[in-house]
mmCIF file of C-alpha atoms and ligand atoms in Angstrom:
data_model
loop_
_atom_site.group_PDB
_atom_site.id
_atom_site.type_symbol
_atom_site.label_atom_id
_atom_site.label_comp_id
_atom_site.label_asym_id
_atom_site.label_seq_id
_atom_site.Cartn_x
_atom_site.Cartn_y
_atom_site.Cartn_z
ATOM 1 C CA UNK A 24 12.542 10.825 18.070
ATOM 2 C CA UNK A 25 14.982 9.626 15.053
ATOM 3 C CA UNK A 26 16.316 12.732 13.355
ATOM 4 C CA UNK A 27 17.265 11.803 9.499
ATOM 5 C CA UNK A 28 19.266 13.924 7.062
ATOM 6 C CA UNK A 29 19.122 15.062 3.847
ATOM 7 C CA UNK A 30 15.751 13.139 2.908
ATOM 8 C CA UNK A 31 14.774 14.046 -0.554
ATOM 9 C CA UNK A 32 10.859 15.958 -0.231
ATOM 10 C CA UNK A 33 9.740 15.289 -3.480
ATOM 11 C CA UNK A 34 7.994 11.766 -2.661
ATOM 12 C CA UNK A 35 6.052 13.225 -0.291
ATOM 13 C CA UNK A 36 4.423 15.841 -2.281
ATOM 14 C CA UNK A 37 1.484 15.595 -4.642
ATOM 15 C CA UNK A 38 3.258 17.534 -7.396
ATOM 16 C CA UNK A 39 6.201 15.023 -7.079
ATOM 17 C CA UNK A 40 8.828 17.942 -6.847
ATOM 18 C CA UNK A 41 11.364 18.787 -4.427
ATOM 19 C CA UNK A 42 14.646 18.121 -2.877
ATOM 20 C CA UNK A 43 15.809 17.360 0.679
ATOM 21 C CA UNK A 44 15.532 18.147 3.870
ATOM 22 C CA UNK A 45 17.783 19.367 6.014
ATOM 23 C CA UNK A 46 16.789 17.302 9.089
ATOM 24 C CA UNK A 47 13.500 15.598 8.701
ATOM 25 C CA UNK A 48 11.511 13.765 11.694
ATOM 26 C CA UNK A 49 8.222 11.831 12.103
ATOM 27 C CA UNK A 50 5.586 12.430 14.923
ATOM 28 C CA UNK A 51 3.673 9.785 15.878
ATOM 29 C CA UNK A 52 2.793 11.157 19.078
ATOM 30 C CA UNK A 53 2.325 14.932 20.393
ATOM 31 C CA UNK A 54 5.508 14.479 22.880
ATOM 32 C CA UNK A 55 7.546 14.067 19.503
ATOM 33 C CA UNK A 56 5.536 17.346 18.180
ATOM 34 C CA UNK A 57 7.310 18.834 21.152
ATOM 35 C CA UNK A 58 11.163 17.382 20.899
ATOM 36 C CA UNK A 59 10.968 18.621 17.649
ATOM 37 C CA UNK A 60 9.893 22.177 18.118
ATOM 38 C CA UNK A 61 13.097 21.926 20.945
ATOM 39 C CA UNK A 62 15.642 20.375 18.487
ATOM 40 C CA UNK A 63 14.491 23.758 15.937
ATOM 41 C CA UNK A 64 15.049 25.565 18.567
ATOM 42 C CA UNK A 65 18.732 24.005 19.836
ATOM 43 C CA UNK A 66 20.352 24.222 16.113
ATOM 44 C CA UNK A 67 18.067 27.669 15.462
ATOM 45 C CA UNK A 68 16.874 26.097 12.363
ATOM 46 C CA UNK A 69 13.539 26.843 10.519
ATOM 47 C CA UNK A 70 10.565 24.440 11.187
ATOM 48 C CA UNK A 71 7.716 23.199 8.680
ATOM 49 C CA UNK A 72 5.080 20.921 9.483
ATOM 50 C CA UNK A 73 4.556 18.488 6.787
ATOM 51 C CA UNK A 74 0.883 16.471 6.345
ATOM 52 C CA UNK A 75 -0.323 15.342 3.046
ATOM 53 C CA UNK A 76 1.947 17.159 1.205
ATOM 54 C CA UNK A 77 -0.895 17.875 -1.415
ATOM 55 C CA UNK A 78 -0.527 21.894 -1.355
ATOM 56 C CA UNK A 79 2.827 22.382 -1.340
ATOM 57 C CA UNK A 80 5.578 22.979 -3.649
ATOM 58 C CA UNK A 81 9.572 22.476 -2.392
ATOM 59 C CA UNK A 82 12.421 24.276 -3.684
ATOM 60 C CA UNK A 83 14.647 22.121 -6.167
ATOM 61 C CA UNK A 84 17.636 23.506 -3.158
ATOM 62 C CA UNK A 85 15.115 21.450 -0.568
ATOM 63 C CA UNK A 86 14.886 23.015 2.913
ATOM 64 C CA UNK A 87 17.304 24.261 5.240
ATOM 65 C CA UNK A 88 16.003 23.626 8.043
ATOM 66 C CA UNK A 89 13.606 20.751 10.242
ATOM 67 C CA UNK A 90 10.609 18.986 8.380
ATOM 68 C CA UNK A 91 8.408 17.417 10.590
ATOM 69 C CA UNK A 92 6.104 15.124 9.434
ATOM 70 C CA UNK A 93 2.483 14.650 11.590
ATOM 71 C CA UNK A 94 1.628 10.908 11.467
ATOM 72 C CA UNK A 95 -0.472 11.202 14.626
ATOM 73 C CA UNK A 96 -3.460 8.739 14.327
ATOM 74 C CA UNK A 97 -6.944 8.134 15.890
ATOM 75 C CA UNK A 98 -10.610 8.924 15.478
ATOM 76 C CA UNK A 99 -12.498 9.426 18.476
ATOM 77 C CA UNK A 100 -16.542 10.142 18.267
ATOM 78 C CA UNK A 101 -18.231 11.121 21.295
ATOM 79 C CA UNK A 102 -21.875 11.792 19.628
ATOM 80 C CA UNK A 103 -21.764 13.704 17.011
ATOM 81 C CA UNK A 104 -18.320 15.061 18.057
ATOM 82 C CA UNK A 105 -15.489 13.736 16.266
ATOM 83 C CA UNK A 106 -11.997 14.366 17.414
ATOM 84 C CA UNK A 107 -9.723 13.860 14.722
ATOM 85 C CA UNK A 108 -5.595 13.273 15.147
ATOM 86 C CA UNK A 109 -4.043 15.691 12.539
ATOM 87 C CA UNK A 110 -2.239 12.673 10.249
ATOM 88 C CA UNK A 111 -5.434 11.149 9.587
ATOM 89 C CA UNK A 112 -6.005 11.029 5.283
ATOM 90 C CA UNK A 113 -9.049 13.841 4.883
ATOM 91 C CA UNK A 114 -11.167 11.647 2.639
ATOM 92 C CA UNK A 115 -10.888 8.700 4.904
ATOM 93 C CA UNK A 116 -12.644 10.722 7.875
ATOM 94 C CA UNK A 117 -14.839 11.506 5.200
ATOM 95 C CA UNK A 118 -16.089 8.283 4.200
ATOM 96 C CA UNK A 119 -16.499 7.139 7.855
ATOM 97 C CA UNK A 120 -18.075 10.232 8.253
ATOM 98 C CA UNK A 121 -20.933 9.802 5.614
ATOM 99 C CA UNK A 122 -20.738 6.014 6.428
ATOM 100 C CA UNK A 123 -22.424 6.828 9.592
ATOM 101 C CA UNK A 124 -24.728 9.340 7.801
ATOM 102 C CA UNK A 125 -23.464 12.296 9.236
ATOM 103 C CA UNK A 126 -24.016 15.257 7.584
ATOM 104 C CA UNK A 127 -21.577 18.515 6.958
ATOM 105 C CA UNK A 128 -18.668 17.181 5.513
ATOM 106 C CA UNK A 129 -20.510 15.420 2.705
ATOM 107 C CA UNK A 130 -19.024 17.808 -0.505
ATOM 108 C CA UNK A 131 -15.355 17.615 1.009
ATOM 109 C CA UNK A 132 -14.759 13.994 -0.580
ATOM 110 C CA UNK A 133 -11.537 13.258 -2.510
ATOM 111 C CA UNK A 134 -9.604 16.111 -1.171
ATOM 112 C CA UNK A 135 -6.252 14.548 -1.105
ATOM 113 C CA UNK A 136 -4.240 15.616 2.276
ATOM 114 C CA UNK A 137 -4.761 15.637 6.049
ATOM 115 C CA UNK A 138 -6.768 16.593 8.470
ATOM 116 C CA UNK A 139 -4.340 18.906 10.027
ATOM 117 C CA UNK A 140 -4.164 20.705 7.086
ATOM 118 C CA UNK A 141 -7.666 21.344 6.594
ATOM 119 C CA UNK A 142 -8.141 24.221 9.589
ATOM 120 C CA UNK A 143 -4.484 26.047 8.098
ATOM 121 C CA UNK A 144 -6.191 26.852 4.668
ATOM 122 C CA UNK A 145 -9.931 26.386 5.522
ATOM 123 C CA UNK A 146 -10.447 24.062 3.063
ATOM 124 C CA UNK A 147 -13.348 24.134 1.034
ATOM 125 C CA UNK A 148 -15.391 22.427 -2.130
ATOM 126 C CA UNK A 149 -18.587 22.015 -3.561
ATOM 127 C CA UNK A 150 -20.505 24.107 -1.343
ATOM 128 C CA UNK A 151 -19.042 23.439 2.066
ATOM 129 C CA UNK A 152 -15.854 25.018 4.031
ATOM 130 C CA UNK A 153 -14.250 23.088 6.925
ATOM 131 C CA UNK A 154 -15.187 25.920 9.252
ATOM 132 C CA UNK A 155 -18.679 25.682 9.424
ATOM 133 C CA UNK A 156 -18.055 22.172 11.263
ATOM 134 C CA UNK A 157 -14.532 22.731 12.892
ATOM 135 C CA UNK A 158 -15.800 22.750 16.752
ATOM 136 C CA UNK A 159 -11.613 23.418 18.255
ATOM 137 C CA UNK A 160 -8.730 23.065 16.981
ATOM 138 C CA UNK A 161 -5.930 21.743 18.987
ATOM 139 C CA UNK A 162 -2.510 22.951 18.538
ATOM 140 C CA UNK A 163 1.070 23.064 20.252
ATOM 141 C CA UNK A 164 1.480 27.019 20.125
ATOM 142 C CA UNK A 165 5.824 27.103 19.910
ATOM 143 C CA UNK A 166 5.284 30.790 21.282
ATOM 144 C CA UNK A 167 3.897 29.920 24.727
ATOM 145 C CA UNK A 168 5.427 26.488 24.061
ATOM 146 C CA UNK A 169 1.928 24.807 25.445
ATOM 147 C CA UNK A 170 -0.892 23.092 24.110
ATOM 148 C CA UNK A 171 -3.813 25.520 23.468
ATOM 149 C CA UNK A 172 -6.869 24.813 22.312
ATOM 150 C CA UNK A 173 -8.470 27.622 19.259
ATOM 151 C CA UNK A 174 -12.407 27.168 18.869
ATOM 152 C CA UNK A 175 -14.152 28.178 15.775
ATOM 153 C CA UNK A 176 -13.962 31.752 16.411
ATOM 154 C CA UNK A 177 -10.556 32.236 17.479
ATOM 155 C CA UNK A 178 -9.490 30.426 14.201
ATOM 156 C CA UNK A 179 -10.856 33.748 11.964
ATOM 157 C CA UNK A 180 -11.766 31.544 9.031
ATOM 158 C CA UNK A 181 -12.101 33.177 5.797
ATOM 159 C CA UNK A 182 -11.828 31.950 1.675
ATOM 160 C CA UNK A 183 -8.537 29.691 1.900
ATOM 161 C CA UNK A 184 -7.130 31.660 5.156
ATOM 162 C CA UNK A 185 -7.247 31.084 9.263
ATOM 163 C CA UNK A 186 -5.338 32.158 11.570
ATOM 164 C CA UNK A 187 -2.340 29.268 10.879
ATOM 165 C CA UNK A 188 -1.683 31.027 7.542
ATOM 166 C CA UNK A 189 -2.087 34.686 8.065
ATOM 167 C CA UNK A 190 -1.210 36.654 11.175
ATOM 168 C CA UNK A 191 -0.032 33.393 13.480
ATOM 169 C CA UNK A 192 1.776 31.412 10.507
ATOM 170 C CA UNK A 193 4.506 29.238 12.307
ATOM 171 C CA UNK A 194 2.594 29.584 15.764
ATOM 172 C CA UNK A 195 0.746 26.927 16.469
ATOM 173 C CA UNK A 196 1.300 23.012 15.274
ATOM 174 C CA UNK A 197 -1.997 21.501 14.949
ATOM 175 C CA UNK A 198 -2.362 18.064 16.730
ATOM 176 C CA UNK A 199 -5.904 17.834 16.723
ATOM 177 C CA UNK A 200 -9.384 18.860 14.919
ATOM 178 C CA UNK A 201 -12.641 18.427 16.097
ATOM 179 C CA UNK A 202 -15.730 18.465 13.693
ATOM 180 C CA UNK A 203 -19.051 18.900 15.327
ATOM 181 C CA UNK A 204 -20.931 16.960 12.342
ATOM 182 C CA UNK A 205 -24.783 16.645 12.079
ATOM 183 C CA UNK A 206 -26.686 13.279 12.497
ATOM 184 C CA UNK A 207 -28.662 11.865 9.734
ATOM 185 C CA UNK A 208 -28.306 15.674 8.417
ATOM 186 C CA UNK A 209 -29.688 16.987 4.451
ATOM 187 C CA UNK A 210 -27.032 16.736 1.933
ATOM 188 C CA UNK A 211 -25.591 20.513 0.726
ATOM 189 C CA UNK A 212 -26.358 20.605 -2.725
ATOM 190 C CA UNK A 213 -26.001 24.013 -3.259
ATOM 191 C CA UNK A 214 -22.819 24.126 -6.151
ATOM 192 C CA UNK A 215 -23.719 24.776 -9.697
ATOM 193 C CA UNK A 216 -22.070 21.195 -10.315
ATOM 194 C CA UNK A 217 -23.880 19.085 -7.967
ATOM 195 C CA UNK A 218 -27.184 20.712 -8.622
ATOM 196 C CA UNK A 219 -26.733 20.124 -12.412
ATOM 197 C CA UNK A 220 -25.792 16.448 -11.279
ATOM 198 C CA UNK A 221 -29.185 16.429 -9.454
ATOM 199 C CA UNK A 222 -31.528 18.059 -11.359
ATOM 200 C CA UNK A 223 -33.388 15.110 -12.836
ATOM 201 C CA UNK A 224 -34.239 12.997 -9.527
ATOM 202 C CA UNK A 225 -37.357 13.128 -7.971
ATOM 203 C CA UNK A 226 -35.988 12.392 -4.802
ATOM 204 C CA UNK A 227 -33.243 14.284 -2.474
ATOM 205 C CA UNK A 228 -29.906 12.719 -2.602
ATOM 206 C CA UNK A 229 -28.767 10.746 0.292
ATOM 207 C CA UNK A 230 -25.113 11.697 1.900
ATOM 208 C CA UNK A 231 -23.643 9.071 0.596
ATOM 209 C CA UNK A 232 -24.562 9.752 -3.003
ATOM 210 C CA UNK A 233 -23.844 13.665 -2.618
ATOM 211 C CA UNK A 234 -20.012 12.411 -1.543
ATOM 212 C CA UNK A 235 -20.237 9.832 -4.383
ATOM 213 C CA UNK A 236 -21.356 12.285 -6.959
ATOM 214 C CA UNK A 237 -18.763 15.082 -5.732
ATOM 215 C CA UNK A 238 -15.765 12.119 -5.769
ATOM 216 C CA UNK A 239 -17.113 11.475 -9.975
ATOM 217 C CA UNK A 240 -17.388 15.535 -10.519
ATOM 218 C CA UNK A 241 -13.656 16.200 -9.201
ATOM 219 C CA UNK A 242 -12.553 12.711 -11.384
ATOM 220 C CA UNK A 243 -13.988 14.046 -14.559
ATOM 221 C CA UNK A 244 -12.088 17.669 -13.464
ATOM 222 C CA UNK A 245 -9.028 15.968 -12.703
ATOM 223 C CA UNK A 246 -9.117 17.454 -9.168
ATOM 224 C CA UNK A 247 -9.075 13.808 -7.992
ATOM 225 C CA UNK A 248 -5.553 12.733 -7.806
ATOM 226 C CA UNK A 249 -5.282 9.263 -8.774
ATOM 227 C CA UNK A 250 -1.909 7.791 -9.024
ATOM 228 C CA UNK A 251 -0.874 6.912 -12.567
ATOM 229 C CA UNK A 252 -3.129 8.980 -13.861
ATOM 230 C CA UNK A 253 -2.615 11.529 -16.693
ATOM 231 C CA UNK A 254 -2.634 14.842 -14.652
ATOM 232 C CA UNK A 255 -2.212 13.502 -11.248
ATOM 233 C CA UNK A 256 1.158 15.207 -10.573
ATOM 234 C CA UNK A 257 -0.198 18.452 -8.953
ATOM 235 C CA UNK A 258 -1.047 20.352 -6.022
ATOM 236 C CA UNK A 259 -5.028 20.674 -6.809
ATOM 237 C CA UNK A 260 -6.121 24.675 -7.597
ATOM 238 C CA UNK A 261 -2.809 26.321 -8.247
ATOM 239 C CA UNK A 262 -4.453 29.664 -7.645
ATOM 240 C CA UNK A 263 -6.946 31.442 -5.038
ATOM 241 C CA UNK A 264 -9.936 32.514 -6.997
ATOM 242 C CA UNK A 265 -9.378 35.997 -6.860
ATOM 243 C CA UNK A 266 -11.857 38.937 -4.896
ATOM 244 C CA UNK A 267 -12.783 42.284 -6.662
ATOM 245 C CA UNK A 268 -14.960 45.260 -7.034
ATOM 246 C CA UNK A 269 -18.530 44.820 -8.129
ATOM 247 C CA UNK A 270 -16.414 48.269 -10.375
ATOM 248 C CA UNK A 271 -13.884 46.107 -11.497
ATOM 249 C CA UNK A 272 -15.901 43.051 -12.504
ATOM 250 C CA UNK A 273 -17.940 44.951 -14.975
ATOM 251 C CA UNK A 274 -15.526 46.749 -16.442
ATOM 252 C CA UNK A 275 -14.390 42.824 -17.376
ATOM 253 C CA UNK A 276 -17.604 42.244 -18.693
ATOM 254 C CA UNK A 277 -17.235 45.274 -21.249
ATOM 255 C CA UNK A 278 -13.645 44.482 -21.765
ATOM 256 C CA UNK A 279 -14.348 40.967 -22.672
ATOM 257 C CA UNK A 280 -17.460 41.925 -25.215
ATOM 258 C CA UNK A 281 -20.280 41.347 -22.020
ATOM 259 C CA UNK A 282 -19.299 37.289 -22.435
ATOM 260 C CA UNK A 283 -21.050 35.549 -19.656
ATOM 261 C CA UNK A 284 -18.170 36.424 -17.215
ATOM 262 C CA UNK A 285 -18.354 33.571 -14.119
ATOM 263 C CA UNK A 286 -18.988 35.588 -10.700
ATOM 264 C CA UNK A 287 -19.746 34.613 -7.464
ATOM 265 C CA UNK A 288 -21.105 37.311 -5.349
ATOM 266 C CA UNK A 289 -19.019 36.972 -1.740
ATOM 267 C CA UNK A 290 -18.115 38.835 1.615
ATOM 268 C CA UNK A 291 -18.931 42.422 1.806
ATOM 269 C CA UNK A 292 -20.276 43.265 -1.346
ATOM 270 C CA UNK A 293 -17.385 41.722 -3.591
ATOM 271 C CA UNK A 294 -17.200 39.101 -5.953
ATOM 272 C CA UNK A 295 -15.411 35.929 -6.690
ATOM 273 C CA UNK A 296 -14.002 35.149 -10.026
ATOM 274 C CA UNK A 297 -13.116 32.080 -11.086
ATOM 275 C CA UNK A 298 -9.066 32.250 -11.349
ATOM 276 C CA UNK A 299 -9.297 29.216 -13.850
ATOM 277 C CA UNK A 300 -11.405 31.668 -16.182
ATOM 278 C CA UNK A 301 -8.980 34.319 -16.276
ATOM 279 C CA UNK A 302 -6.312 31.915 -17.324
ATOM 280 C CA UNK A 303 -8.398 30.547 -20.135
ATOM 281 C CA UNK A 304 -8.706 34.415 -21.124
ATOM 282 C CA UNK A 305 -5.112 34.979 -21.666
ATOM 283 C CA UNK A 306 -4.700 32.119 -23.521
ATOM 284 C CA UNK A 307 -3.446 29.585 -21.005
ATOM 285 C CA UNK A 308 -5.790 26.523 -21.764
ATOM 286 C CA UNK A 309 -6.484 22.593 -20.623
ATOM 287 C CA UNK A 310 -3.430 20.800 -22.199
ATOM 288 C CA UNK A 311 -0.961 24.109 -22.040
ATOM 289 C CA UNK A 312 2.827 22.533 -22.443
ATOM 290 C CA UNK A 313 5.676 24.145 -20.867
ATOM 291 C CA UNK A 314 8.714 22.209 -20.895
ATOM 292 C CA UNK A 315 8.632 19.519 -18.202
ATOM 293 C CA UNK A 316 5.479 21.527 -16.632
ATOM 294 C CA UNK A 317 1.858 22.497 -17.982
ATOM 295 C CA UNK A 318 -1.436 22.744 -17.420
ATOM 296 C CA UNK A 319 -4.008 19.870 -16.621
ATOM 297 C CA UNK A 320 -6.130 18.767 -19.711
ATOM 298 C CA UNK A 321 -8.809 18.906 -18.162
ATOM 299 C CA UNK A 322 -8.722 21.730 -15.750
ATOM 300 C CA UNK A 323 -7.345 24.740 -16.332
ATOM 301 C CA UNK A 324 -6.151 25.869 -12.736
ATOM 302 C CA UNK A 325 -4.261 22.883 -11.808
ATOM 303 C CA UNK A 326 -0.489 23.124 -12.473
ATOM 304 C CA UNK A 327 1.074 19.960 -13.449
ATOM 305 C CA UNK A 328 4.622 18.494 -13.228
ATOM 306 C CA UNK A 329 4.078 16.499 -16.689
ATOM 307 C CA UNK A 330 7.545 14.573 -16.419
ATOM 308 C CA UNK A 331 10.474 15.108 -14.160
ATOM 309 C CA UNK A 332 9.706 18.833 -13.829
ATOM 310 C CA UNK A 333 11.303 21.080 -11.201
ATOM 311 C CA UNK A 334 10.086 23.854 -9.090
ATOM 312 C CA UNK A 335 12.393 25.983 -10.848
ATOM 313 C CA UNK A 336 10.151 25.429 -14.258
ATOM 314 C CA UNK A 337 6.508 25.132 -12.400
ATOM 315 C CA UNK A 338 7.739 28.919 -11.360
ATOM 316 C CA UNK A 339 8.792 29.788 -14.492
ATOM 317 C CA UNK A 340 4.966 28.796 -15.579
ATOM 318 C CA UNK A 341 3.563 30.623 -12.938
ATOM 319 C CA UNK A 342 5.381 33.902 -13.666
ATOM 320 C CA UNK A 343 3.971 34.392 -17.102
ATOM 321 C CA UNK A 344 0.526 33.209 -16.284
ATOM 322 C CA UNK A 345 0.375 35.852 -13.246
ATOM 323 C CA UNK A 346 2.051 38.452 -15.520
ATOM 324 C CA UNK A 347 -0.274 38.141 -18.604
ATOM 325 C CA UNK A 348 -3.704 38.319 -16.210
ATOM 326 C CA UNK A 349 -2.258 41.042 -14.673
ATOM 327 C CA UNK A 350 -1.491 42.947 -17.916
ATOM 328 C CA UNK A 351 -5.406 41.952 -19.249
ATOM 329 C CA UNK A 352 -7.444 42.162 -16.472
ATOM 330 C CA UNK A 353 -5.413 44.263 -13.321
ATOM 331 C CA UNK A 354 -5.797 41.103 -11.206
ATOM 332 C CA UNK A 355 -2.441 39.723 -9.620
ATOM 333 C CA UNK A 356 -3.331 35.873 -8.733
ATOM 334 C CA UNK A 357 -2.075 34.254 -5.537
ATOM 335 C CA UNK A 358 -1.069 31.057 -5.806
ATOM 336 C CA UNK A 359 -2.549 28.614 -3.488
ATOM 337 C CA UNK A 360 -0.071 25.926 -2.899
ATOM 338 C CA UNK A 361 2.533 26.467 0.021
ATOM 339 C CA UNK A 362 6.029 27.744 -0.828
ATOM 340 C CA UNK A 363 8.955 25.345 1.259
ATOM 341 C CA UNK A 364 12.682 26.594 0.647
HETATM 342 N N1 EPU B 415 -13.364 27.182 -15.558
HETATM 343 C C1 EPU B 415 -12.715 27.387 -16.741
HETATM 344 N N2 EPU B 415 -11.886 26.400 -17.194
HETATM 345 C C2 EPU B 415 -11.671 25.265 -16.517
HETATM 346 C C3 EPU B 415 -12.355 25.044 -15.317
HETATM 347 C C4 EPU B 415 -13.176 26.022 -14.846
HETATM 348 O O1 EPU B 415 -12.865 28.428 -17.376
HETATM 349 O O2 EPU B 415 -10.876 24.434 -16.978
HETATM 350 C C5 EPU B 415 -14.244 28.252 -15.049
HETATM 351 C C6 EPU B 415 -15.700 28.034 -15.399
HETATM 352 O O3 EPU B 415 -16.291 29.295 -15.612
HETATM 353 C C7 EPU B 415 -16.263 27.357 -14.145
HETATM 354 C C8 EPU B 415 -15.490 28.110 -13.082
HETATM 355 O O4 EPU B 415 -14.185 28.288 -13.637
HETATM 356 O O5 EPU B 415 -17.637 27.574 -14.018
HETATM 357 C C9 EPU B 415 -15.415 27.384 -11.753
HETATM 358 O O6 EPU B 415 -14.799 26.104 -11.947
HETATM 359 P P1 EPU B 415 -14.890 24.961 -10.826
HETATM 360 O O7 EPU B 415 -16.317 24.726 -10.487
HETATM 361 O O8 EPU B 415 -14.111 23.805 -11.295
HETATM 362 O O9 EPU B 415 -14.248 25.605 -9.550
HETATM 363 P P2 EPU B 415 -12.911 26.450 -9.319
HETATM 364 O O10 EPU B 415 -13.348 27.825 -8.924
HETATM 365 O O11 EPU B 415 -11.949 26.363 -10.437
HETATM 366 C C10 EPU B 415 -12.824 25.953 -6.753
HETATM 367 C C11 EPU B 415 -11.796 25.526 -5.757
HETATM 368 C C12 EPU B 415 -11.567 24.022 -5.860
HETATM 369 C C13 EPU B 415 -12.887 23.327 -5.585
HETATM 370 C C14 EPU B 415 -13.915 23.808 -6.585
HETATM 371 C C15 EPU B 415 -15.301 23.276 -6.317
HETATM 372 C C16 EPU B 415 -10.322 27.415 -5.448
HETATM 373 C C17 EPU B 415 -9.002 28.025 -5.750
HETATM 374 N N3 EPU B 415 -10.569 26.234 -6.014
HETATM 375 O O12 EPU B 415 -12.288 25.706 -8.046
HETATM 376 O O13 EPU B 415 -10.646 23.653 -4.837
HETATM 377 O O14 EPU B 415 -12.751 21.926 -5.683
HETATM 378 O O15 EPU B 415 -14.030 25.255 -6.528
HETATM 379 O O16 EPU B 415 -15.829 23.875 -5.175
HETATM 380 O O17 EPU B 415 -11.117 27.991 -4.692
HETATM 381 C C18 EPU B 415 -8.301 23.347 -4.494
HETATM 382 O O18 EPU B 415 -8.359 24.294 -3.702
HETATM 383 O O19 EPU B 415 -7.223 22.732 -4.712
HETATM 384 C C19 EPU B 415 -9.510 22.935 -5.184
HETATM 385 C C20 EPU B 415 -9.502 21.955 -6.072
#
């Protein structure tokens, strides 16, 4: 394991932002997962795992402590099993995925990241969450200082949240995911996007055109981050859509003049609101300049580092659009992106 010093974070972050590391190694192998959890523990230094980099936003100070960054690799399919190394790029599973024309991953395409990422914050798009495929997820847990393996249910899955971000955040290192995918399987086309995308063929969509489709629909929202691109300097959704009362969403619809207010009725009664909504309701539109850092032109919710922005000024944005929903509507956002310094 080659330890390096004061390695400068930004480059390997979607939003471009960041300065060094501390210490900073690469795993290529799950024995290096494990020298590094021992070299945190020998200089009693912080640890964060770094994959894609394409939720996070770093600290202009960098971090203090040890960044280790997965790069383990492989693919292995036994049926319709597929065993996944954490460093693996997301939407290249994806496309070998659909490739083979198996179904349940389908709507997840052009999600920038890893797969290792994709139990921590349950990602999800276009109809489909990770956890309705996620079979096990194999992890070093730096409590028991073992490799353990979490199936579906021990993972408590939920809108953006698991286990890895909530109650056992720093536990376990994921290594591993295994999808349990369905052969020659329907396409989901369930999402008010896709089904508008849909609605004049005759015929039912195969996967491949579902993933196709999904990769054009996040293009067009910007949510497709293409280097060199206008926009591309972000970290996706800056915000969670936000849960509330069936109480509190119609007292929105009265405050707001009953405008068709976008809801999405969710677990236990409550509904979703679209977070990008809210910020077009306070004022804080597509194209929204502040300094260095704004808002994408052509989605609301994704934060952008326009030129040479720092975290310091992406905060700054954040602050006043969390403070002015909160003043209109009673609703504090949570950002979505990971916090590193
Ligand atoms: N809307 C606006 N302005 C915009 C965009 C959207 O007002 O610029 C409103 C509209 O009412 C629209 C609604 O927001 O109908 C929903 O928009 P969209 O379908 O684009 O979805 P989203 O709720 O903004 C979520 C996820 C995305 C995911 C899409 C599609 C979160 C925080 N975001 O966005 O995930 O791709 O649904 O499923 O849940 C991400 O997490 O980084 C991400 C991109």
């Amino acid at each position: 394991m080659r330890v390096l010093e004061n390695v400068p974070l930004a480059p390997y972050t979607t939003f471009g932002i960041g300065g060094p590391a501390r210490w900073f190694v690469e795993a290529h192998h799950e024995d290096e997962v494990v020298e590094a959890v021992r070299f945190a523990r020998e200089h009693a230094t912080p640890l964060f795992v770094l994959g894609g980099g394409s939720n996070l936003l770093v600290s202009d100070e960098g971090f203090p402590g040890l960044i280790l960054h997965i790069l383990l690799k492989g693919i292995e399919q036994n049926g319709r099993n597929f065993s996944v190394a954490a460093g693996e790029e997301w939407d290249a599973f994806v496309t070998t995925a659909v490739s083979q024309n198996y179904a349940g991953v389908e709507c997840l395409a052009g999600i920038p990241g890893s797969v290792g990422g994709t139990p921590v914050q349950n990602v999800g798009a276009y109809g489909q969450e990770v956890s309705s495929t996620i079979r096990c997820v194999r992890a070093f847990d730096c409590e028991q200082n073992r490799f353990v393996a979490l199936g579906r249910d021990d993972c408590h899955f939920g809108y953006r949240r698991s286990i890895f971000n909530t109650q056992a955040r720093g536990r376990y290192i994921v290594t591993r995911v295994e999808y349990d995918l369905i052969p020659d399987g329907y396409p989901t086309v369930s999402y008010k996007d896709l089904k508008q995308y849909f609605e004049d063929w005759t015929t039912m969509p195969s996967l491949g055109q579902v993933s196709a489709a999904v990769r054009e629909i996040r293009h067009r929202k910007g949510m497709l981050l293409v280097a060199g691109e206008p926009d591309a300097k972000s970290a996706g959704s800056f915000f969670k859509n936000p849960i509330i009362t069936p109480d509190h969403f119609e007292q929105i619809v009265v405050q707001t003049g009953g405008a068709n207010v976008p809801g999405y009725p969710t677990e236990g009664g409550q509904i979703k609101i679209p977070a990008a909504w809210l910020l077009e309701q306070t004022g804080f539109h597509k194209g929204h300049v502040h300094g260095r850092a704004g808002i994408s032109s052509r989605h609301s919710l994704a934060l952008i580092n326009r030129n040479g922005a720092s975290a310091g000024e992406i905060i700054a944005l954040r602050d006043r659009i969390v403070a002015a929903v909160e003043q209109k509507f009673g609703i504090r956002l949570e950002p979505e992106p990971v916090w590193v310094g």
